[in-house]
Amino acid sequence: MFDSLKILKLTLFICCINFQISAQKINIKEVSRLEKLAQQVSIIRDKWGIPHVYGKTDADAVFGLLYAQCEDDFKRIEMNYIEKLGRLSEIKGQSVLYNDLEIRLLIDTEEAKSDYKKAPLWLQKLLNSYADAINFYLYKHPEVKPALLTHFEPWFPLLWTDGSIGAISTADLSTGELKAFYSGNTDKVAYVEREKNVQTGSNGFAFSPSKTADGNAILYINPHTTFYFRPEVQITSEEGLNVYGAVTWGQFFIYQGFNENCGWMHTSSNVDVADMYAEKITNKNGKLFYEFDKKLLPVIEKEITINYTENGKLIAKKFKTYFTNNGPIMAKRDGKWISLKSNNRSMTSLIQSWVRTKSTSFEDYKKAMDLKANTSNNTVYADSKGNIAYWHGNFIPIRDKTLNWSKVIDGSISSTQWKGLHEVNETVHIYNPINGWLQNCNSTPYSVAGENSPKRENYLPYMAPDGENFRGINAVRIFSKGNKYTLDKVIADGYDTKLSIFEILIPSLIEVFEKNIKSTDPEYAELMEPISVLKNWDYYARENSTATTLAIEWAYKLDPIILKAYIDEGELDQVENTKKFAENATVKQLIPQLQEVIKDLNSKWGTWKVAWGEINRFQRSSGDIDLKYDDSQPSLPIAFGPGSWGSLPSFKSNYQNGSKKRYGYNGNSFVCAVEFGPKIKAKSLLAGGNSGDSNSKHFTDQAEMYQKGQFKDVLFYKEDVIKNAEKTYHPGE
């Protein structure tokens, strides 16, 4: 009986092992290798569920980092790479077919594979650890059912190399134009258009010792992203790695964070890094040629097959795509084919993303910047020696300065080609300004240090087409008066909720109303009290404020020009557009919109006197990527509003499926303030919590703190991590 039981158990064990191996395509020898690798890595989860990863080598640390990420939210890792592989249609069907085509045209998997083969050995080790960790996690968790990717390859990170949430630059070209070109607009297939001109972005602030209470530099890290897009983590090795901050799901480097020596905050940049070219195409004997310096060169044709799911089956759709020396053909305008020159992935970019995390000094960090491969970010910097710095962009091609590069350029002549890259010292930057502070809120670099900022006339237009916005105005106002900063004071200023756009819009509304509307006119009688409320408002978003509700709801109904954030050379920026609108606004442009707000609020709530916190809510009900919101389920009131109207903390919310309340989905996500003294002092905060598992206590354990702006202490030193340890283990245990 005993032997039979042993045999049965052994049989079941072998069957289980075989199931896991076949499911995740890992053989016994590979399992043994990964088990040994896992033993070289320790993960300590602190009382907030934050993983602190320790390894002997950098590669060990990467293994632990990716394993911990998988534990917290594997589905987000997978979805990021499904997108970057151009395979979303296999999950979502035809609705994203042309989004996949766009990715395939701009990010070449064969180039990524080639880069992996020629990568330096140290980078190959990191890439191998990335793949090993995820595959080991899937082997150890057969209950996890990937949507598509059952095996991860070490070249995957070479598809997505700079950490930015979008990281796709297409100049002014739209997915709609791409569809029109490659389908003749006859396909009854939808696509998801990228949001243009709408602020997402982030805030970065740095303070020099002259502005701080203890004489140490302070950095404020405040990305505004889709909630839960970046978890908090620390990775440490015996090879000089000890870095803390936010990592984008599925990437192996800290994107926004700090080490013992320095810290960096990336804000989204509008530096021109991609250009549109009009091609001269000729058809000769059925073959396509493009003209270049009066010579005809053959158009490169590539067949791209994209599979999409329909009624439970995969259907292949083939596209014949076209390329010139400038890049892929993306559209047709004014009868001409338009190609795109861009740099949407590069191994150098991935190298830069890693080496900056190990920078030991200002000079060291500048060497990382000298790689000139960061295509989508500005950088706000501070360090332990008291330096603060700002760089506007990094990868900036040298171009003919007589042309407006936001327009379509003639692709048939060599004079319009890129002439290498600008050296970093030629780009817009500033080191240690005398005012002692720096700010960037996805705004112009020409206000980064207030009156001490770089001057526009000293730089080429394509280096900084970015205009001013209302967060930038708010930041300059605050820091111009600030002094003796501590971590708590920086955090308090970072939570300034003044909606500075209304300093322009509300006076215009009041003036137009009082000049044109008679108090005895019954058509406008219902506006008298709301107008009075707005007239007496101080423009700060507050939880108990009715004026905040009226103003924000009203602003969204005005001319969308006031939301236009990212601009091209020669265009008016958000602040200029808003001032122009306010100066010329008529009754028809301002008053019916407010009437509509009053009507909507009365209809939904039975009164227009609805406090902002009653309507503006935080709710995290599940770990789904596409969250559903429900008025009947618990939610928290949020006092601050969207960054687009000037609030430094950003909480972007909207109505969901006819809901009475607005629910937040984008804005403050990972927020951190760090002081570089003899020892690191830092405080941080996450939207909700670090885990994507709704059954975990770390799913919403920071939600009320997020609501109130109460930060937790960062546990940077191992002795502090151990004192606050909740769980210590090797990957796989």
XYZ file of C-alpha atoms in Angstrom:
733
model
C 0.000 0.000 0.000
C 2.823 2.388 0.984
C 4.759 1.674 -2.256
C 1.629 2.166 -4.349
C 1.017 5.532 -2.675
C 4.639 6.596 -3.293
C 4.378 5.584 -6.963
C 1.083 7.480 -7.320
C 2.568 10.632 -5.745
C 5.683 10.356 -7.906
C 3.575 9.883 -11.031
C 1.464 12.926 -10.181
C 4.619 14.964 -9.462
C 6.204 13.990 -12.795
C 2.953 14.727 -14.634
C 2.826 18.134 -12.969
C 6.441 18.860 -13.899
C 5.863 17.709 -17.455
C 2.746 19.873 -17.702
C 4.660 22.924 -16.508
C 7.561 22.261 -18.840
C 5.382 21.713 -21.889
C 3.220 24.701 -21.021
C 6.169 27.065 -20.730
C 8.605 25.331 -23.114
C 11.376 24.887 -20.532
C 13.306 21.606 -20.353
C 14.691 19.944 -17.218
C 18.237 21.261 -17.792
C 16.884 24.785 -18.222
C 14.798 24.472 -15.044
C 17.905 23.433 -13.103
C 19.844 26.446 -14.430
C 17.050 28.855 -13.523
C 16.624 27.358 -10.053
C 20.330 27.935 -9.376
C 20.096 31.473 -10.717
C 17.123 32.197 -8.479
C 19.134 31.157 -5.415
C 21.617 33.964 -6.158
C 18.852 36.560 -5.785
C 17.012 37.759 -2.679
C 13.786 39.770 -2.656
C 12.671 41.557 0.486
C 9.133 42.907 0.405
C 8.700 45.774 2.851
C 5.529 46.655 4.753
C 4.141 48.405 1.652
C 4.844 45.413 -0.592
C 7.690 47.295 -2.316
C 10.288 44.784 -3.604
C 13.923 45.414 -2.675
C 16.002 43.141 -4.901
C 19.554 42.078 -4.010
C 21.911 40.142 -6.274
C 25.615 39.490 -6.590
C 25.707 40.778 -10.181
C 23.675 43.308 -12.140
C 22.211 40.402 -14.100
C 21.083 38.785 -10.840
C 19.370 42.037 -9.853
C 17.579 42.225 -13.200
C 16.387 38.634 -12.746
C 14.921 39.501 -9.351
C 13.416 42.752 -10.626
C 11.511 41.107 -13.468
C 10.396 38.209 -11.291
C 9.021 40.668 -8.725
C 7.286 42.630 -11.473
C 5.616 39.451 -12.710
C 4.392 38.715 -9.194
C 2.836 42.170 -8.981
C 1.263 42.462 -12.433
C 2.276 40.018 -15.160
C -0.569 41.029 -17.457
C 0.747 44.592 -17.787
C 4.208 43.305 -18.670
C 2.754 41.024 -21.314
C 0.456 43.664 -22.786
C 3.318 46.152 -23.166
C 5.260 43.666 -25.271
C 2.256 42.475 -27.252
C 1.867 46.114 -28.276
C 5.552 46.640 -29.093
C 5.576 43.423 -31.137
C 2.671 44.764 -33.198
C 0.413 41.868 -32.187
C -2.465 43.586 -30.394
C -4.867 42.508 -33.160
C -4.399 38.916 -32.050
C -6.010 39.924 -28.753
C -8.350 42.779 -29.666
C -9.263 41.989 -33.266
C -9.521 44.281 -36.270
C -10.126 47.378 -34.151
C -6.358 47.871 -33.738
C -5.155 46.390 -37.040
C -3.627 49.633 -38.288
C -2.080 50.373 -34.912
C -0.212 47.091 -35.288
C 0.812 48.020 -38.821
C 2.136 51.347 -37.567
C 4.267 49.593 -34.946
C 5.588 47.082 -37.481
C 6.625 49.900 -39.803
C 8.403 51.832 -37.068
C 9.849 49.076 -34.867
C 11.592 46.257 -36.710
C 11.822 42.967 -34.790
C 14.593 41.711 -37.072
C 16.690 44.761 -36.196
C 16.066 44.081 -32.494
C 17.215 40.467 -32.921
C 20.313 41.655 -34.767
C 21.102 44.181 -32.032
C 20.853 41.453 -29.418
C 23.438 39.355 -31.240
C 25.911 42.232 -31.454
C 25.197 43.700 -28.015
C 28.136 43.981 -25.592
C 28.412 40.981 -23.299
C 27.275 42.888 -20.196
C 24.078 43.962 -21.967
C 23.419 40.465 -23.287
C 23.606 39.202 -19.704
C 20.965 41.696 -18.613
C 18.740 40.847 -21.575
C 19.092 37.128 -20.844
C 18.162 37.722 -17.205
C 15.090 39.691 -18.290
C 13.813 36.747 -20.339
C 14.929 34.109 -17.830
C 13.022 35.782 -15.004
C 9.721 36.041 -16.852
C 9.948 32.506 -18.257
C 10.871 31.157 -14.807
C 7.866 32.946 -13.325
C 5.541 31.407 -15.913
C 7.060 27.979 -15.216
C 6.525 28.427 -11.487
C 2.963 29.719 -11.955
C 1.114 27.441 -14.398
C -2.132 28.955 -13.109
C -1.174 32.222 -14.859
C -2.604 32.128 -18.364
C -0.843 34.562 -20.719
C -3.080 36.318 -23.199
C -0.598 35.572 -25.997
C 3.080 35.388 -25.001
C 3.950 32.071 -23.380
C 7.693 32.538 -23.860
C 9.699 35.766 -23.641
C 12.800 36.374 -25.742
C 15.898 38.298 -24.617
C 15.633 40.698 -27.569
C 12.179 41.946 -26.542
C 13.561 44.938 -24.518
C 15.325 46.119 -27.681
C 11.894 46.918 -29.121
C 11.242 49.535 -26.441
C 14.338 51.241 -25.255
C 13.727 54.489 -23.374
C 11.040 53.837 -20.745
C 8.534 56.433 -21.910
C 4.860 55.523 -21.753
C 4.319 56.037 -25.497
C 7.808 56.207 -26.951
C 6.434 56.335 -30.505
C 7.303 59.430 -32.556
C 5.425 59.937 -35.823
C 5.834 63.698 -36.337
C 2.400 64.984 -37.385
C 1.270 61.769 -39.069
C -1.881 60.043 -37.841
C -2.945 56.405 -37.737
C -5.967 57.459 -39.820
C -3.670 58.622 -42.619
C -1.780 55.344 -42.428
C -5.019 53.396 -42.796
C -6.118 55.577 -45.708
C -2.840 54.944 -47.531
C -2.597 51.190 -47.017
C -6.297 50.384 -47.429
C -7.413 53.054 -49.873
C -9.794 53.864 -46.993
C -12.032 50.995 -48.107
C -11.339 48.725 -45.118
C -14.214 48.706 -42.665
C -11.615 48.514 -39.949
C -11.236 50.890 -37.037
C -8.085 52.068 -35.320
C -7.248 53.895 -32.136
C -5.892 57.353 -32.902
C -3.131 58.637 -30.681
C -4.151 61.603 -28.563
C -2.459 64.703 -29.891
C -1.997 68.064 -28.248
C -3.489 66.844 -24.962
C -1.315 67.070 -21.883
C -0.194 63.889 -20.244
C 3.344 64.513 -19.167
C 4.895 65.046 -15.762
C 6.500 67.466 -13.327
C 10.146 67.569 -12.317
C 11.619 70.004 -9.760
C 15.162 70.412 -8.423
C 16.440 72.632 -5.598
C 20.080 73.515 -4.964
C 21.615 73.754 -1.453
C 21.082 77.536 -1.481
C 17.312 76.958 -1.441
C 17.084 74.129 1.105
C 16.962 74.175 4.902
C 19.792 71.666 5.406
C 22.004 72.680 2.483
C 21.346 69.505 0.472
C 19.986 69.269 -3.063
C 16.397 67.995 -3.346
C 14.693 66.386 -6.355
C 10.924 66.020 -6.859
C 9.802 63.172 -9.128
C 6.199 63.462 -10.340
C 5.265 61.531 -13.490
C 1.704 61.990 -14.743
C 0.834 58.690 -16.390
C -1.974 56.184 -16.639
C -2.517 54.930 -13.089
C -0.661 51.743 -12.105
C 1.652 52.073 -15.104
C 4.808 52.271 -12.997
C 5.540 50.260 -9.837
C 8.041 51.261 -7.139
C 11.164 49.140 -6.646
C 14.797 49.036 -5.514
C 17.509 46.977 -7.206
C 20.990 46.427 -5.775
C 24.037 44.400 -6.788
C 27.677 44.034 -5.760
C 28.658 45.552 -9.118
C 27.865 49.131 -8.085
C 24.112 49.096 -8.630
C 21.860 50.552 -5.930
C 18.927 52.397 -7.447
C 15.397 53.191 -6.265
C 12.416 54.515 -8.158
C 9.752 53.797 -10.733
C 10.139 51.174 -13.425
C 7.865 50.780 -16.432
C 6.255 47.320 -16.464
C 8.475 44.862 -18.315
C 11.602 47.026 -18.462
C 14.744 46.225 -16.513
C 15.974 49.725 -15.625
C 14.693 52.322 -13.175
C 13.136 54.974 -15.396
C 12.647 57.788 -12.876
C 14.560 57.554 -9.623
C 17.808 57.936 -7.729
C 20.883 56.220 -6.378
C 23.176 57.282 -3.527
C 24.840 59.889 -5.715
C 22.208 61.439 -7.949
C 18.611 61.393 -9.134
C 16.772 62.030 -12.393
C 13.216 62.851 -13.349
C 12.070 62.556 -16.966
C 9.284 64.726 -18.359
C 7.777 64.195 -21.814
C 9.472 66.292 -24.469
C 8.204 67.884 -27.652
C 11.681 68.198 -29.175
C 11.511 67.405 -32.895
C 12.901 63.863 -33.266
C 10.919 62.655 -36.306
C 10.428 64.267 -39.710
C 8.032 63.909 -42.640
C 9.364 63.793 -46.202
C 7.469 64.181 -49.460
C 8.755 61.600 -51.928
C 8.817 61.826 -55.722
C 7.611 58.396 -56.839
C 7.878 57.075 -60.393
C 6.401 53.882 -61.840
C 8.619 52.341 -64.555
C 7.505 49.084 -66.130
C 5.476 48.209 -63.066
C 8.318 48.920 -60.626
C 8.368 51.818 -58.176
C 11.276 54.241 -57.850
C 11.879 57.351 -55.767
C 13.982 60.318 -56.793
C 17.044 61.288 -54.767
C 19.516 63.904 -56.007
C 18.169 63.468 -59.551
C 18.711 59.696 -59.471
C 15.994 57.062 -59.423
C 16.347 54.477 -56.664
C 14.099 51.435 -56.216
C 11.406 51.701 -53.562
C 11.954 48.954 -51.006
C 8.896 46.731 -50.698
C 8.224 44.581 -47.653
C 5.315 42.247 -47.062
C 3.999 42.476 -43.507
C 1.476 39.922 -42.291
C -0.696 40.792 -39.315
C -2.951 38.241 -37.705
C -6.198 39.392 -36.145
C -8.799 37.470 -34.220
C -12.376 37.244 -35.450
C -15.045 34.929 -34.071
C -12.413 32.982 -32.174
C -10.186 32.420 -35.224
C -6.959 34.045 -36.349
C -7.134 35.597 -39.791
C -4.015 36.740 -41.645
C -4.000 40.074 -43.453
C -1.078 40.866 -45.725
C 0.167 44.373 -46.445
C 2.632 45.376 -49.122
C 4.550 48.206 -47.478
C 7.015 50.698 -48.926
C 10.245 52.304 -47.748
C 12.693 54.906 -49.079
C 16.041 55.993 -47.681
C 14.108 58.214 -45.287
C 11.977 55.459 -43.799
C 8.552 53.839 -44.218
C 5.798 55.401 -46.326
C 3.114 56.411 -43.823
C 0.600 58.566 -45.693
C -0.343 60.454 -48.832
C -0.758 64.239 -48.795
C -1.459 66.519 -51.726
C -0.899 63.575 -54.050
C 2.572 62.806 -52.662
C 3.732 59.812 -50.669
C 4.965 60.807 -47.219
C 7.795 58.927 -45.543
C 8.820 59.196 -41.902
C 12.346 59.474 -40.586
C 12.494 58.582 -36.904
C 14.454 56.775 -34.214
C 11.819 54.836 -32.317
C 14.172 52.200 -30.938
C 17.926 51.850 -30.614
C 20.354 49.738 -28.645
C 22.246 52.890 -27.673
C 19.052 54.199 -26.086
C 18.715 51.044 -23.996
C 22.375 51.277 -22.974
C 21.858 54.899 -21.926
C 18.749 53.951 -19.951
C 20.845 51.484 -17.940
C 24.174 53.257 -17.465
C 22.618 56.448 -16.092
C 21.198 54.430 -13.168
C 24.789 53.652 -12.097
C 26.073 57.230 -12.396
C 28.341 58.184 -9.487
C 28.651 61.931 -10.122
C 27.513 64.869 -12.240
C 30.353 64.200 -14.676
C 29.344 60.558 -14.870
C 25.723 61.456 -15.605
C 26.835 63.883 -18.320
C 28.747 61.009 -19.954
C 25.468 59.061 -20.107
C 23.796 62.096 -21.693
C 26.614 62.226 -24.250
C 25.265 58.986 -25.745
C 22.561 61.257 -27.258
C 19.997 58.475 -27.596
C 17.055 59.573 -25.443
C 14.389 60.537 -27.963
C 11.361 61.339 -25.825
C 12.455 62.858 -22.531
C 13.603 66.017 -20.840
C 15.705 65.464 -17.715
C 15.625 67.220 -14.334
C 18.670 66.271 -12.228
C 20.066 66.727 -8.702
C 22.986 65.132 -6.856
C 24.798 64.684 -3.548
C 27.371 67.380 -4.359
C 24.632 69.988 -4.643
C 24.419 70.160 -8.429
C 21.100 70.639 -10.182
C 20.668 70.512 -13.962
C 18.163 70.381 -16.797
C 18.418 69.046 -20.354
C 15.655 69.627 -22.909
C 15.641 66.462 -24.987
C 18.809 64.581 -25.857
C 18.609 62.966 -29.311
C 18.388 65.981 -31.645
C 19.347 65.619 -35.332
C 21.274 68.429 -37.045
C 19.127 69.909 -39.805
C 19.013 72.756 -42.307
C 18.202 75.712 -40.045
C 16.401 77.629 -42.812
C 13.518 75.118 -42.942
C 10.465 74.688 -40.718
C 10.878 71.050 -39.721
C 7.364 70.726 -38.362
C 6.199 70.770 -42.003
C 6.611 68.175 -44.751
C 10.134 68.411 -46.210
C 11.335 67.594 -49.731
C 12.729 64.066 -49.530
C 14.284 64.040 -52.991
C 17.396 66.098 -52.161
C 20.322 65.305 -49.879
C 20.368 68.804 -48.369
C 17.306 67.886 -46.285
C 18.944 64.838 -44.753
C 19.927 64.732 -41.078
C 23.585 65.704 -40.611
C 24.381 63.710 -37.490
C 23.311 64.698 -33.968
C 23.785 67.896 -32.000
C 26.293 67.668 -29.183
C 24.673 67.953 -25.769
C 26.313 71.322 -25.109
C 24.567 72.679 -28.224
C 21.106 71.677 -26.992
C 18.930 73.608 -24.549
C 20.288 72.951 -21.061
C 21.156 74.716 -17.818
C 23.465 73.782 -14.939
C 23.260 75.249 -11.412
C 21.268 78.436 -12.127
C 21.798 81.272 -9.634
C 18.123 81.295 -8.634
C 18.674 77.822 -7.089
C 15.711 75.930 -8.550
C 14.585 74.247 -11.755
C 11.149 73.137 -12.952
C 9.730 71.458 -16.010
C 6.064 70.577 -16.447
C 6.202 69.541 -20.129
C 6.532 73.246 -20.720
C 9.004 75.455 -22.514
C 12.626 75.257 -21.323
C 12.684 79.020 -21.556
C 10.982 79.247 -18.148
C 12.786 76.323 -16.485
C 14.636 78.653 -14.099
C 12.336 81.668 -14.194
C 14.226 84.810 -15.185
C 17.481 82.828 -15.297
C 16.274 80.391 -17.966
C 17.999 79.726 -21.302
C 17.088 82.301 -23.947
C 15.014 81.265 -26.968
C 17.105 83.337 -29.394
C 20.185 81.236 -28.631
C 18.715 77.992 -29.963
C 17.265 76.569 -33.166
C 13.433 76.328 -33.212
C 13.331 72.542 -33.649
C 15.287 72.110 -30.395
C 12.368 73.354 -28.280
C 9.046 73.930 -30.039
C 7.338 73.322 -26.680
C 5.201 76.205 -25.480
C 4.277 77.376 -22.007
C 1.433 75.770 -20.079
C -0.422 76.565 -16.881
C 1.462 74.084 -14.715
C 4.685 75.779 -15.779
C 3.255 79.175 -14.852
C 2.127 77.829 -11.480
C 5.533 76.257 -10.735
C 7.472 79.431 -11.560
C 5.101 81.475 -9.368
C 5.589 79.151 -6.399
C 9.343 78.585 -6.586
C 10.167 82.228 -7.222
C 8.913 82.882 -3.674
C 10.067 79.656 -1.969
C 13.013 79.215 0.377
C 14.449 76.875 3.035
C 12.968 73.804 1.372
C 12.636 70.511 3.218
C 11.183 67.288 1.833
C 7.823 68.164 3.380
C 7.829 71.696 1.974
C 8.713 70.408 -1.519
C 5.873 67.891 -1.272
C 3.465 70.601 -0.107
C 4.408 72.876 -3.022
C 4.196 69.903 -5.392
C 0.592 69.543 -4.247
C -0.342 73.149 -5.035
C -3.814 72.873 -6.601
C -4.170 76.345 -8.101
C -5.950 76.071 -11.454
C -4.112 79.013 -12.988
C -5.952 78.897 -16.325
C -9.031 80.267 -14.546
C -7.164 83.438 -13.620
C -7.679 84.211 -17.317
C -10.999 82.498 -18.091
C -13.143 83.450 -15.086
C -12.569 87.242 -15.341
C -13.485 86.979 -19.020
C -16.685 85.110 -18.130
C -17.613 87.661 -15.451
C -16.944 90.606 -17.763
C -18.968 89.170 -20.664
C -21.834 88.236 -18.328
C -22.006 91.584 -16.553
C -21.715 93.584 -19.778
C -24.257 91.637 -21.777
C -26.737 89.972 -19.424
C -29.434 91.846 -17.519
C -30.193 90.623 -14.009
C -33.906 90.766 -14.853
C -33.575 88.478 -17.898
C -35.387 85.227 -16.965
C -33.333 83.208 -19.479
C -30.228 83.744 -17.369
C -31.725 83.979 -13.870
C -30.345 80.540 -12.939
C -26.784 81.762 -13.634
C -26.776 84.633 -11.136
C -25.711 82.573 -8.126
C -23.192 80.327 -9.992
C -21.595 83.452 -11.485
C -21.310 84.924 -7.989
C -19.695 81.695 -6.713
C -17.099 81.792 -9.508
C -16.466 85.516 -9.033
C -15.555 84.964 -5.380
C -13.413 81.846 -5.983
C -9.635 81.898 -5.373
C -8.931 79.408 -8.225
C -7.746 76.577 -5.951
C -9.217 73.101 -6.412
C -10.619 71.822 -3.118
C -12.659 68.834 -2.060
C -15.524 70.952 -0.659
C -15.507 73.536 -3.467
C -18.565 74.022 -5.676
C -16.670 76.593 -7.734
C -14.076 73.940 -8.677
C -16.847 71.718 -10.053
C -18.431 74.556 -12.039
C -15.122 75.783 -13.467
C -13.726 72.410 -14.538
C -16.998 71.160 -16.019
C -17.373 74.477 -17.864
C -13.814 74.593 -19.195
C -14.179 71.193 -20.863
C -17.093 72.623 -22.875
C -15.159 75.634 -24.174
C -13.142 75.868 -27.386
C -10.670 72.935 -27.281
C -7.906 75.303 -28.394
C -7.362 76.052 -24.696
C -6.327 72.407 -24.172
C -3.785 72.354 -26.988
C -0.532 71.554 -25.225
C 2.099 70.378 -27.700
C 2.866 72.773 -30.527
C 5.019 73.054 -33.618
C 7.293 75.877 -34.681
C 5.363 79.120 -35.204
C 2.179 78.054 -33.378
C 0.684 79.730 -30.315
C 1.066 77.807 -27.062
C -1.677 76.909 -24.556
C -1.267 80.085 -22.521
C -1.255 82.337 -25.605
C -4.273 80.532 -27.077
C -6.188 80.866 -23.815
C -5.419 84.583 -23.499
C -6.442 85.165 -27.115
C -9.664 83.196 -26.611
C -10.503 85.061 -23.400
C -9.839 88.473 -24.919
C -12.202 87.866 -27.822
C -14.781 85.511 -26.311
C -18.437 86.299 -26.924
C -21.611 85.483 -25.030
C -22.160 82.490 -27.326
C -18.688 81.130 -26.562
C -19.003 81.351 -22.763
C -22.550 81.536 -21.406
C -24.454 78.608 -23.036
C -21.613 76.332 -21.920
C -22.145 77.327 -18.280
C -25.905 76.891 -18.692
C -25.270 73.375 -19.956
C -23.153 72.599 -16.871
C -25.937 73.814 -14.563
C -28.487 71.743 -16.482
C -26.312 68.595 -16.355
C -25.621 68.907 -12.628
C -29.278 69.547 -11.807
C -30.268 66.542 -13.897
C -27.772 64.161 -12.257
C -27.692 65.474 -8.700
C -30.915 67.456 -8.261
C -28.795 70.562 -7.631
C -25.914 72.389 -9.254
C -24.261 72.874 -5.865
C -22.070 69.769 -6.043
C -18.720 69.842 -4.243
C -15.711 68.794 -6.341
C -14.836 65.901 -4.027
C -18.349 64.539 -4.394
C -17.986 64.282 -8.137
C -14.215 63.695 -8.560
C -13.375 60.183 -7.328
C -10.638 57.576 -6.999
C -11.773 53.971 -7.409
C -9.716 50.819 -7.879
C -12.045 47.863 -7.962
C -9.995 45.272 -9.856
C -6.584 44.611 -11.344
C -7.888 44.832 -14.904
C -5.942 47.020 -17.317
C -9.197 48.481 -18.648
C -10.960 49.318 -15.412
C -14.724 49.554 -15.051
C -16.137 52.133 -12.631
C -19.334 51.942 -10.617
C -21.130 54.691 -8.665
C -22.538 52.087 -6.285
C -19.089 50.853 -5.246
C -16.785 52.547 -2.702
C -14.597 55.402 -3.938
C -12.581 58.252 -2.444
C -13.019 62.000 -2.994
C -10.022 63.704 -4.620
C -9.433 67.404 -4.093
C -7.024 68.134 -6.912
C -7.881 68.409 -10.576
C -6.336 67.884 -14.006
C -2.889 69.250 -14.747
C -4.185 70.736 -17.994
C -5.801 73.579 -16.029
C -2.665 74.312 -13.990
C -2.827 72.045 -10.931
C 0.668 70.730 -10.137
C -0.672 67.430 -8.804
C -2.676 65.965 -11.666
C -5.837 63.879 -11.427
C -7.428 63.411 -14.817
C -10.974 62.062 -14.495
C -14.006 61.548 -16.694
C -17.485 60.069 -16.715
C -17.754 56.346 -17.358
C -20.755 54.714 -19.035
C -23.286 57.284 -17.860
C -21.923 57.516 -14.312
C -22.891 60.439 -12.071
C -19.328 60.735 -10.825
C -16.034 61.366 -12.591
C -13.366 58.688 -12.042
C -9.623 59.276 -12.213
C -7.478 57.246 -14.605
C -4.378 59.358 -15.269
C -2.140 61.792 -13.408
C -0.043 61.485 -10.241
C 1.124 57.879 -10.176
C 4.532 57.307 -8.532
C 5.567 60.500 -6.701
C 8.820 60.894 -4.784
C 10.881 63.598 -3.083
C 14.541 62.803 -2.346
C 17.163 64.760 -0.421
C 20.838 64.070 -1.173
C 22.487 64.570 2.213
C 25.222 62.471 3.881
C 22.526 59.790 3.841
C 19.610 59.583 1.425
C 16.281 60.779 2.798
C 13.236 60.245 0.613
C 9.457 60.020 0.742
C 7.190 58.457 -1.880
C 3.604 57.702 -2.777
C 1.744 55.507 -5.257
C -1.749 55.673 -6.692
C -3.549 52.866 -4.866
C -0.725 50.478 -4.079
C 2.143 48.501 -5.562
C 0.290 45.260 -6.308
C -2.019 44.621 -9.240
C -3.696 41.776 -7.358
C -7.031 42.903 -5.925
C -6.691 40.230 -3.206
C -3.445 41.748 -1.931
C -3.466 44.205 0.966
C -1.019 46.248 -1.132
C -3.646 46.797 -3.822
C -5.121 49.879 -2.126
C -3.034 50.358 1.031
C -1.814 53.753 -0.219
C -5.161 54.967 -1.592
C -6.156 57.123 1.390
C -2.605 58.482 1.607
C -2.847 59.340 -2.103
C -6.128 61.121 -1.440
C -4.561 63.228 1.333
C -1.071 63.675 -0.142
C 0.522 61.806 2.789
C 3.831 60.274 1.723
C 5.551 57.206 3.208
C 9.247 57.058 4.133
C 11.400 55.404 1.477
C 13.413 52.483 2.849
C 16.661 52.920 0.935
C 19.200 51.272 3.249
C 19.154 47.519 3.717
C 19.135 47.694 7.509
C 15.922 49.742 7.336
C 14.428 47.369 4.769
C 15.131 44.400 7.046
C 13.548 46.160 10.038
C 10.383 46.697 7.985
C 10.438 43.397 6.093
C 7.175 41.626 5.442
C 8.599 38.759 3.402
C 12.101 37.595 2.390
C 12.556 34.976 -0.324
C 14.324 33.807 -3.463
C 12.413 33.992 -6.776
C 10.297 30.895 -7.179
C 9.749 30.345 -3.465
